[in-house]
Amino acid sequence: MRLNPFVGAYLADPAYVWRRLLDESDGVHHDPDLGLWLIARHADVRRALGDAATFGNALTLAPVYDVCPEAMDVIAGIDAPPTTAAADPPVHPRTRRALRATFANTPERVEHQYGDIVRRRVDELVSRLVARSGGRADLVAEFTTELPLLVVLDILGVPEVDVGRVRAWADGQIALIWGQPDPGEQVRLAQGLLEFWRYCQELVRARLDGGRYGDDYVGRLLAYRDGDDEVLTAAEVASIVFNLLVAGHETTAGLLAHALDRALSSPDGWRAMAEDPRRIPGFLTETLRYAPAIDGWLRVTRRPVTLGGVTIPAGARCLLLIGAANRDPAVFSRPDQFDPHRPDADGHLSFGHGPHFCIGAALARLEARVALARLATAIPGLRLTSDHRRSYKANIAFRAHRSLPVVIDATVPSVGPATPVAG
């Protein structure tokens, strides 16, 4: 079986390929075109995410194609040390301790430290949309990408004036690593990534040179380091910032877009969400299972491993199909049905598993929950345009909407009795 994530049916709707992989190939298959081993079953993906001794992270942030020499020359100038997604022991346990100590990662801590930031930014963006009642908007460009980026800039203490540059750099990194750009585009994206890294270095250097760390997240990291390179080096602090400026908003943007797409596909359900916000957490959990923002993630085998009767050799790059694992009938009943009331949705792997479990999971849930509740209350008549067509960016890891065109109607729609949100 071949998987082409960049064009055609898989890009539009990968569920058919996931089903075939789950049903016909023991959930493990080598794709010669991609040069990757595809791992689809929930138990195997969960094991790969949790077993860092067998499935390493060293190539997680390496492009999935042969980069042209000109772009490689530029990439060679990016000397960011691995700290998060691309780190293995003994580095990762040390940098992970720094993250746990400095970044709020439980619902209670997230609410205490970041709740006011999230609500302020949600209110700003929703008010901007309400002011355009009667018109149209693209929720991807004007809400789902904007909100988590503004929140993470506030948390990190990055100037809001840089929001456009950071967004372009982050989008470029995703396209460079997990996309399929032509050689000329590779060079342009690589140059942007180098600029992004230097920006993060300067952000940290300015704090160190000024002698005042500040009370934002960069300041907390530097205070945690306390000048001790055995705890964190200055380059590692910059690398953590480098990674958080991408991971801290791209995945949440994807969750928001997928959730709004599902919610607005059911007008009665959208009104029901406004009337009873208690529906929202369950709806978001099922969105994470059914339509993960990251539906594939990369690992490399550090030794031979046998899954489903198939042996993968050492040094093999593997694509963990999180989207397929979230549809595995061995774990989820009626896996291809979107049901926000299902009791087994918490078994999803959309935030990962094991030592690399997403440090920002609680923040992403808070942002999405507050955003959906505020939007549904303020714009109960919000609806997708009649001519909208789903379109996703060509990418092997991030399943991101290109747009989500809507009609902004702040009036209460005239519909029948509210029904549970479903799809």
mmCIF file of N, CA and C in Angstrom, residues 39 42-53 55 57 296-299 320-322 325-326 348-357:
data_model
loop_
_atom_site.group_PDB
_atom_site.id
_atom_site.type_symbol
_atom_site.label_atom_id
_atom_site.label_comp_id
_atom_site.label_asym_id
_atom_site.label_seq_id
_atom_site.Cartn_x
_atom_site.Cartn_y
_atom_site.Cartn_z
ATOM 1 N N ILE A 39 3.115 2.922 10.750
ATOM 2 C CA ILE A 39 2.630 2.189 11.918
ATOM 3 C C ILE A 39 1.255 2.743 12.266
ATOM 4 N N HIS A 42 -3.269 1.226 17.272
ATOM 5 C CA HIS A 42 -3.194 2.003 18.501
ATOM 6 C C HIS A 42 -2.123 1.469 19.442
ATOM 7 N N ALA A 43 -2.106 0.171 19.676
ATOM 8 C CA ALA A 43 -1.143 -0.394 20.613
ATOM 9 C C ALA A 43 0.285 -0.163 20.146
ATOM 10 N N ASP A 44 0.512 -0.282 18.839
ATOM 11 C CA ASP A 44 1.864 -0.103 18.302
ATOM 12 C C ASP A 44 2.289 1.363 18.320
ATOM 13 N N VAL A 45 1.377 2.277 17.955
ATOM 14 C CA VAL A 45 1.700 3.703 17.995
ATOM 15 C C VAL A 45 1.953 4.136 19.432
ATOM 16 N N ARG A 46 1.143 3.646 20.345
ATOM 17 C CA ARG A 46 1.319 3.987 21.763
ATOM 18 C C ARG A 46 2.661 3.486 22.272
ATOM 19 N N ARG A 47 3.025 2.269 21.865
ATOM 20 C CA ARG A 47 4.324 1.744 22.279
ATOM 21 C C ARG A 47 5.456 2.594 21.714
ATOM 22 N N ALA A 48 5.360 2.931 20.437
ATOM 23 C CA ALA A 48 6.425 3.712 19.794
ATOM 24 C C ALA A 48 6.578 5.077 20.442
ATOM 25 N N LEU A 49 5.475 5.690 20.830
ATOM 26 C CA LEU A 49 5.542 6.993 21.484
ATOM 27 C C LEU A 49 6.168 6.898 22.866
ATOM 28 N N GLY A 50 5.959 5.776 23.537
ATOM 29 C CA GLY A 50 6.421 5.647 24.912
ATOM 30 C C GLY A 50 7.767 4.988 25.084
ATOM 31 N N ASP A 51 8.266 4.297 24.048
ATOM 32 C CA ASP A 51 9.495 3.514 24.149
ATOM 33 C C ASP A 51 10.644 4.252 23.479
ATOM 34 N N ALA A 52 11.249 5.196 24.199
ATOM 35 C CA ALA A 52 12.321 6.008 23.623
ATOM 36 C C ALA A 52 13.598 5.208 23.410
ATOM 37 N N ALA A 53 13.743 4.065 24.091
ATOM 38 C CA ALA A 53 14.932 3.247 23.896
ATOM 39 C C ALA A 53 14.913 2.554 22.537
ATOM 40 N N PHE A 55 12.437 3.584 19.889
ATOM 41 C CA PHE A 55 12.020 4.565 18.877
ATOM 42 C C PHE A 55 12.579 5.930 19.268
ATOM 43 N N ASN A 57 14.167 9.940 18.750
ATOM 44 C CA ASN A 57 13.613 11.218 18.289
ATOM 45 C C ASN A 57 14.600 12.050 17.468
ATOM 46 N N GLY A 296 0.209 12.389 11.983
ATOM 47 C CA GLY A 296 1.361 11.520 11.789
ATOM 48 C C GLY A 296 2.578 12.133 12.457
ATOM 49 N N TRP A 297 3.444 11.290 13.054
ATOM 50 C CA TRP A 297 4.615 11.811 13.741
ATOM 51 C C TRP A 297 5.785 10.871 13.486
ATOM 52 N N LEU A 298 6.977 11.431 13.456
ATOM 53 C CA LEU A 298 8.144 10.671 13.032
ATOM 54 C C LEU A 298 8.969 10.150 14.215
ATOM 55 N N ARG A 299 9.487 8.936 14.043
ATOM 56 C CA ARG A 299 10.460 8.342 14.940
ATOM 57 C C ARG A 299 11.487 7.598 14.093
ATOM 58 N N LEU A 320 4.369 7.392 12.610
ATOM 59 C CA LEU A 320 3.339 6.917 13.522
ATOM 60 C C LEU A 320 2.027 7.583 13.139
ATOM 61 N N LEU A 321 1.100 6.789 12.630
ATOM 62 C CA LEU A 321 -0.158 7.340 12.109
ATOM 63 C C LEU A 321 -1.148 7.515 13.262
ATOM 64 N N ILE A 322 -1.040 8.641 13.938
ATOM 65 C CA ILE A 322 -1.886 8.925 15.095
ATOM 66 C C ILE A 322 -3.358 8.956 14.696
ATOM 67 N N ALA A 325 -4.457 5.373 14.481
ATOM 68 C CA ALA A 325 -4.541 4.786 15.818
ATOM 69 C C ALA A 325 -5.805 5.240 16.534
ATOM 70 N N ASN A 326 -6.205 6.483 16.308
ATOM 71 C CA ASN A 326 -7.416 7.020 16.934
ATOM 72 C C ASN A 326 -8.699 6.461 16.329
ATOM 73 N N HIS A 348 -7.545 8.541 22.993
ATOM 74 C CA HIS A 348 -6.846 9.071 21.822
ATOM 75 C C HIS A 348 -5.374 9.349 22.142
ATOM 76 N N LEU A 349 -4.571 9.433 21.079
ATOM 77 C CA LEU A 349 -3.136 9.675 21.221
ATOM 78 C C LEU A 349 -2.723 11.026 20.629
ATOM 79 N N SER A 350 -3.660 11.936 20.531
ATOM 80 C CA SER A 350 -3.406 13.194 19.826
ATOM 81 C C SER A 350 -2.452 14.129 20.559
ATOM 82 N N PHE A 351 -2.272 13.932 21.849
ATOM 83 C CA PHE A 351 -1.269 14.693 22.582
ATOM 84 C C PHE A 351 -0.010 13.856 22.829
ATOM 85 N N GLY A 352 0.065 12.708 22.173
ATOM 86 C CA GLY A 352 1.208 11.836 22.359
ATOM 87 C C GLY A 352 1.010 10.899 23.530
ATOM 88 N N HIS A 353 2.127 10.334 23.981
ATOM 89 C CA HIS A 353 2.105 9.389 25.097
ATOM 90 C C HIS A 353 3.531 9.236 25.596
ATOM 91 N N GLY A 354 3.687 9.016 26.886
ATOM 92 C CA GLY A 354 5.009 8.742 27.416
ATOM 93 C C GLY A 354 5.830 9.989 27.666
ATOM 94 N N PRO A 355 7.152 9.888 27.554
ATOM 95 C CA PRO A 355 8.037 10.989 27.958
ATOM 96 C C PRO A 355 7.884 12.253 27.128
ATOM 97 N N HIS A 356 7.323 12.146 25.916
ATOM 98 C CA HIS A 356 7.155 13.323 25.072
ATOM 99 C C HIS A 356 5.690 13.794 25.025
ATOM 100 N N PHE A 357 4.868 13.356 25.990
ATOM 101 C CA PHE A 357 3.478 13.824 26.024
ATOM 102 C C PHE A 357 3.461 15.349 25.987
#
